XYZ file of N, CA, C and O in Angstrom:
428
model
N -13.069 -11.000 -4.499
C -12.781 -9.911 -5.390
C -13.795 -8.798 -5.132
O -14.937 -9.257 -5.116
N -13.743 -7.569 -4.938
C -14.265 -6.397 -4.882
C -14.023 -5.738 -5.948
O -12.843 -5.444 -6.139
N -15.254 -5.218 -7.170
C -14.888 -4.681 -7.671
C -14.960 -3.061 -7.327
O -15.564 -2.496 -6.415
N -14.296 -2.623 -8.171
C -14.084 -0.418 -7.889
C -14.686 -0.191 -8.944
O -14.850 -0.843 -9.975
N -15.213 1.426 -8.383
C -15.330 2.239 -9.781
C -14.816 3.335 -9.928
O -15.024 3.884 -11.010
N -14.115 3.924 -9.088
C -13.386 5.007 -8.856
C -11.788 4.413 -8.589
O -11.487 3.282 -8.207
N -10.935 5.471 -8.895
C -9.601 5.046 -8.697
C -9.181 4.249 -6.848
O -8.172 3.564 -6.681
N -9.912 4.471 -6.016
C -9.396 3.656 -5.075
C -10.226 3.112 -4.778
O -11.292 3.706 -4.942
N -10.305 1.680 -4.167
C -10.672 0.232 -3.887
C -11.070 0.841 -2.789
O -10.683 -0.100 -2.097
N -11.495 1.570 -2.015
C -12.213 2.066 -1.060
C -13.011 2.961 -1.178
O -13.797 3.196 -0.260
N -13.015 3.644 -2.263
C -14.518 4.157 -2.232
C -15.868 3.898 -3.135
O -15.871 3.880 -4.366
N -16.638 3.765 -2.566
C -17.809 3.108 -2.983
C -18.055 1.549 -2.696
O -19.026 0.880 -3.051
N -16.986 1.160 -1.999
C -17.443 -0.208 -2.067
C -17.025 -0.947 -0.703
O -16.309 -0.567 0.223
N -17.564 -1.857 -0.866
C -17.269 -2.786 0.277
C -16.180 -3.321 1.186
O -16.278 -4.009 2.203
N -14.931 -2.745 0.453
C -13.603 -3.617 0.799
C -13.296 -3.304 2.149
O -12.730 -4.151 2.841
N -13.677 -1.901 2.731
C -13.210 -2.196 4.175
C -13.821 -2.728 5.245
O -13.291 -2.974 6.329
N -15.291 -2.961 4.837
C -16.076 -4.152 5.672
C -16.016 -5.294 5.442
O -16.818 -5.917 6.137
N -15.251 -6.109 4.568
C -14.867 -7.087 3.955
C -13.313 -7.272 4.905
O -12.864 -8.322 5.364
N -12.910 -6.333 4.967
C -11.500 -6.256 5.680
C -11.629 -6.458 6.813
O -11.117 -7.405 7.410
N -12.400 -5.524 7.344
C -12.990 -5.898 9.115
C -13.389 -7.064 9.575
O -12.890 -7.706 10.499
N -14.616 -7.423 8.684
C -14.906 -8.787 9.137
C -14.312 -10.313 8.911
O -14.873 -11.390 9.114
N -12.549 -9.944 8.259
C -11.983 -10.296 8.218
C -11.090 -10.600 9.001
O -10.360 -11.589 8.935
N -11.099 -9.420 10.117
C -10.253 -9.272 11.274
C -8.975 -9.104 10.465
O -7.967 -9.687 10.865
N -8.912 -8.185 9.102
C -7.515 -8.105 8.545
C -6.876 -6.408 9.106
O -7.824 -5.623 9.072
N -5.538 -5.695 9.594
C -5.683 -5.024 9.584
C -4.278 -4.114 8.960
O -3.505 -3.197 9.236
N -4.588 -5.042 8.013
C -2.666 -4.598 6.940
C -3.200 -4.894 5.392
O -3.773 -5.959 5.161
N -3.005 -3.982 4.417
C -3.253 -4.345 3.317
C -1.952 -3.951 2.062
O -1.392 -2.880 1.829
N -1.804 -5.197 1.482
C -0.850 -5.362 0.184
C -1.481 -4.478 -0.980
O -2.588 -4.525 -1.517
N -0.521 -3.765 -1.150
C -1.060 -2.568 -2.715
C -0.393 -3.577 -3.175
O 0.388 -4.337 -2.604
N -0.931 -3.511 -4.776
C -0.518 -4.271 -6.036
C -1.648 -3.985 -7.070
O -2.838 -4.137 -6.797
N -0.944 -3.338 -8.904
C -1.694 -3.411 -9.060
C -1.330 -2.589 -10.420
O -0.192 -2.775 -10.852
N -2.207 -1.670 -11.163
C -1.763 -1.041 -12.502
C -2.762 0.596 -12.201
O -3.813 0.451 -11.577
N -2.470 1.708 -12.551
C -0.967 2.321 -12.048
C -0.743 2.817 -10.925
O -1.498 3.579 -10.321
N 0.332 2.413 -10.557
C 0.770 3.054 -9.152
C 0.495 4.002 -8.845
O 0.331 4.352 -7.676
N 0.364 4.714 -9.886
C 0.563 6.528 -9.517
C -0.743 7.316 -9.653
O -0.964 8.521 -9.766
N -1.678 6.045 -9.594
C -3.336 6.698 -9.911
C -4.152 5.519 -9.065
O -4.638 5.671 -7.945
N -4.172 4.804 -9.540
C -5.491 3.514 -8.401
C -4.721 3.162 -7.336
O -5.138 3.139 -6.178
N -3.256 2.798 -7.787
C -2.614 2.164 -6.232
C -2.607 2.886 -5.313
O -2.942 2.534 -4.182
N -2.222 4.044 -5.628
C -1.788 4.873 -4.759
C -2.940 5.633 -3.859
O -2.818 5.917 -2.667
N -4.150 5.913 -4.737
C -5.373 6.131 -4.238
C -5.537 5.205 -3.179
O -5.436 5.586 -2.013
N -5.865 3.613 -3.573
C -6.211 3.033 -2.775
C -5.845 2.932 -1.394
O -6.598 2.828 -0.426
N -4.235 2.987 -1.433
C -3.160 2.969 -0.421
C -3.000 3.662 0.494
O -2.518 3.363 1.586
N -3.688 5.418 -0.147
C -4.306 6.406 1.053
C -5.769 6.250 1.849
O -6.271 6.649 2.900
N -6.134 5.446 0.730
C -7.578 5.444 1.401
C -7.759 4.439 2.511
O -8.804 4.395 3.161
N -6.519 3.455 2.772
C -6.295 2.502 3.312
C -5.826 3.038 4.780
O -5.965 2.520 5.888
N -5.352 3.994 4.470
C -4.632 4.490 5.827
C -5.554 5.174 6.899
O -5.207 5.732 7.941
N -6.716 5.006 6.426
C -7.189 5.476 7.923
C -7.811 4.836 9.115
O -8.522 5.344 9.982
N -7.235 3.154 8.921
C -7.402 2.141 10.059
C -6.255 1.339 9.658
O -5.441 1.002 10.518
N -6.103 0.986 8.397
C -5.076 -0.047 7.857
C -3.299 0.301 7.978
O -2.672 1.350 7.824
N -2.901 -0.982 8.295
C -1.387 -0.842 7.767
C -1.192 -1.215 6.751
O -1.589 -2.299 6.324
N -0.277 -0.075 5.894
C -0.397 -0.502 3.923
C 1.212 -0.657 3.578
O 2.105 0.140 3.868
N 1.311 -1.761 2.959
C 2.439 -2.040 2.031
C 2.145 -1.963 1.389
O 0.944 -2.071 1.144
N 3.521 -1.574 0.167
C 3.403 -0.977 -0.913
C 4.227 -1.891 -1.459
O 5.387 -1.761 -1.068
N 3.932 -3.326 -2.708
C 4.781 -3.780 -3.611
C 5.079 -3.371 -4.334
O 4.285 -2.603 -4.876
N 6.186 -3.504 -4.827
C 6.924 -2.463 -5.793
C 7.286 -3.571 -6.875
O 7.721 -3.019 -7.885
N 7.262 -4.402 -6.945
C 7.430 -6.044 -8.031
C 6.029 -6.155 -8.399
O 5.804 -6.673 -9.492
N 5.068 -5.779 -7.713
C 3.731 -6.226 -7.859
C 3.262 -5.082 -8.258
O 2.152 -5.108 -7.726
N 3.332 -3.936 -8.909
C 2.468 -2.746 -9.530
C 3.407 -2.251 -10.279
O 4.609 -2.510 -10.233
N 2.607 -1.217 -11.280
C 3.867 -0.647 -12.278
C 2.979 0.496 -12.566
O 1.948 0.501 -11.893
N 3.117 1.390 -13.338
C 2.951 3.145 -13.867
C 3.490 2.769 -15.577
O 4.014 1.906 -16.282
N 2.898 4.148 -15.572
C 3.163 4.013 -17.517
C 4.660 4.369 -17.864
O 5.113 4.215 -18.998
N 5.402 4.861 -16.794
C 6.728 5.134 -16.996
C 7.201 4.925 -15.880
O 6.587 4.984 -14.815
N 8.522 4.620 -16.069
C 9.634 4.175 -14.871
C 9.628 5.773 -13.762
O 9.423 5.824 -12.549
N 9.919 6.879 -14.692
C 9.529 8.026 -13.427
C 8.085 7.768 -12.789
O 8.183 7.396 -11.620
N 6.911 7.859 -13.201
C 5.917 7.875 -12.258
C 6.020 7.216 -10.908
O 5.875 7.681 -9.778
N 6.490 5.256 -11.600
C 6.589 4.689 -10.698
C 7.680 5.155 -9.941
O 7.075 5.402 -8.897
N 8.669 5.407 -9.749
C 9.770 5.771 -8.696
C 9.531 6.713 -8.156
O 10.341 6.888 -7.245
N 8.570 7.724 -8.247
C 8.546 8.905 -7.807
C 7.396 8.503 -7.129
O 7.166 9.279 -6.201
N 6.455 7.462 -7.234
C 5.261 7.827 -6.374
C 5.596 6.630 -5.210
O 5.184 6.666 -4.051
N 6.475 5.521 -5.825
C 7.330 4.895 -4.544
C 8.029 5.548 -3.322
O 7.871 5.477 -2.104
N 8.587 5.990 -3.875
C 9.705 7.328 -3.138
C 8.618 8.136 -1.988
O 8.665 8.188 -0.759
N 7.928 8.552 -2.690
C 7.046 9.199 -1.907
C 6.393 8.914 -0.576
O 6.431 9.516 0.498
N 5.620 7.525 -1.076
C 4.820 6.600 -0.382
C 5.530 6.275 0.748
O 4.885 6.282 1.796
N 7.071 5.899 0.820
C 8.370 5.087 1.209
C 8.277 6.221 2.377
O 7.965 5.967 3.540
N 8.516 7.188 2.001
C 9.076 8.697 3.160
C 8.148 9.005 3.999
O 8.427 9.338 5.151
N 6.682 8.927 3.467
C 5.456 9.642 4.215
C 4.576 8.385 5.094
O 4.181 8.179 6.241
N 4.566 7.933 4.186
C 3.093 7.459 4.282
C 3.151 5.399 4.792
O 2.209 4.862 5.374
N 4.382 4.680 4.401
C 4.424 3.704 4.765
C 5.309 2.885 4.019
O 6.060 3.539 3.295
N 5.446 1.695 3.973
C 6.438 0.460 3.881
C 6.401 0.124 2.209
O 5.471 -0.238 1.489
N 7.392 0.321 2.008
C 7.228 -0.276 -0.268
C 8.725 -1.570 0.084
O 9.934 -1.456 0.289
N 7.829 -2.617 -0.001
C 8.654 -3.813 -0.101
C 8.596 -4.709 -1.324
O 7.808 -4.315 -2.184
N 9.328 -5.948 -1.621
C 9.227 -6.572 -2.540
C 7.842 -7.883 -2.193
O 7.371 -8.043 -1.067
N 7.509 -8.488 -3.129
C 7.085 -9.492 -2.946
C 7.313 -10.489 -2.219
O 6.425 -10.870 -1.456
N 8.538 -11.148 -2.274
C 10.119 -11.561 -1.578
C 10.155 -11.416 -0.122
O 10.089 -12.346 0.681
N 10.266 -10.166 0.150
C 10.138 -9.551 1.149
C 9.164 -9.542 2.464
O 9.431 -9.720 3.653
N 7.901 -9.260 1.777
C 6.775 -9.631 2.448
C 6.255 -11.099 2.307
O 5.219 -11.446 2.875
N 6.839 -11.772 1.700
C 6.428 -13.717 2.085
C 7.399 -14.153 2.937
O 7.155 -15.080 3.710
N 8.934 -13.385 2.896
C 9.411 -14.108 4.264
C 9.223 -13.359 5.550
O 9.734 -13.863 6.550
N 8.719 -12.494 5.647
C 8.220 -11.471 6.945
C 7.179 -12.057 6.983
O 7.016 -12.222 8.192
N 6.242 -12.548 6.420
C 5.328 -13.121 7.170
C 5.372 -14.090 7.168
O 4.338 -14.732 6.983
N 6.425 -14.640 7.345
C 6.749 -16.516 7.517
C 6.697 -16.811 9.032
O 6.155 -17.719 9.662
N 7.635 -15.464 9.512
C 7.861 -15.041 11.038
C 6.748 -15.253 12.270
O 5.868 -16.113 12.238
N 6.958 -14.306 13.357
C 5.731 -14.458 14.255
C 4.310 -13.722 14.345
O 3.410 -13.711 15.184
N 4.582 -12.911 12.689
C 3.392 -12.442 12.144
C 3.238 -11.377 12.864
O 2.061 -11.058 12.697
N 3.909 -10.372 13.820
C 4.030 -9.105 14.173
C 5.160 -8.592 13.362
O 5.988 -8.011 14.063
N 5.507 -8.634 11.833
C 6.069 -8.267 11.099
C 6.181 -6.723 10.653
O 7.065 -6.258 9.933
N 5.021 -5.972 11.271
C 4.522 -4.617 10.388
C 5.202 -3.834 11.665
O 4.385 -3.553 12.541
N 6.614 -3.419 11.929
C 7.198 -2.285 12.019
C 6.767 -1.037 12.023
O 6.211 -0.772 10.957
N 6.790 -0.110 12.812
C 6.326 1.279 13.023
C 7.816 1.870 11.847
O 9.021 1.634 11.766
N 6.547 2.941 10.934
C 7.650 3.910 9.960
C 8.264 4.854 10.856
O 7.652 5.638 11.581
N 9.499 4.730 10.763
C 10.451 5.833 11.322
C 9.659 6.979 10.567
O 8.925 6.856 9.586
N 10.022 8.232 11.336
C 9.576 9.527 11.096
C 10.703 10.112 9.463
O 11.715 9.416 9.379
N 10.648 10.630 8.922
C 11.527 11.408 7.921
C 11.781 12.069 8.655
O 11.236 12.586 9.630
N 13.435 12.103 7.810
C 14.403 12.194 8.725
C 15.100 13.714 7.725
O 15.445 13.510 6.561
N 15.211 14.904 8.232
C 15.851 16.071 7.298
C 16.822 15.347 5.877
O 17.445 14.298 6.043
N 16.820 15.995 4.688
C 17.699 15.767 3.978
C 18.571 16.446 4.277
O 18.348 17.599 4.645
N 20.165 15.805 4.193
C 21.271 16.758 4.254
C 22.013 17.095 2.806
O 22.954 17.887 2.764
């Protein structure tokens, strides 16, 4: 456990040398609220890490926050899967983490 003191789990503290010397290089968001610590964390994650985003596993104070900062995350920035999802992908040959297609124009 690492604790934070700022909205993301990466700053001020230890977690990404904890991660390294982990040889980990994918990290599971989960957590309370999406739309303020998770999401912090989840950027702060991105500048070595591959980040999933559970969407069963975190929640926001309202159903818009959360969908809107899912949505977001989903288009730009990386992968929002279920719980479900990510235990049978990594059941596999553990090269599970897929390159994000680029956004694609709205029509």
């Amino acid at each position: 456990m690492v604790k934070k003191f700022r909205y993301s789990g990466f700053y001020g503290t230890p977690l990404e040398n904890l991660l390294r010397a982990l040889g980990r290089d994918t990290i599971a968001i989960t957590g309370v609220a999406t739309n303020v610590c998770c999401d912090s964390t989840a950027r702060g994650a991105m500048r070595d890490f591959k980040v999933v985003f559970l969407s069963d596993c975190s929640a926001s104070f309202s159903p818009e926050e959360q969908d809107a900062t899912l949505k977001n995350f989903e288009k730009h920035f990386g992968l929002v899967w279920t719980r479900t999802h990510l235990s049978s992908a990594s059941r596999n040959d553990g090269n599970w983490f897929v390159s994000v297609p680029e956004p694609q124009p709205e029509s």
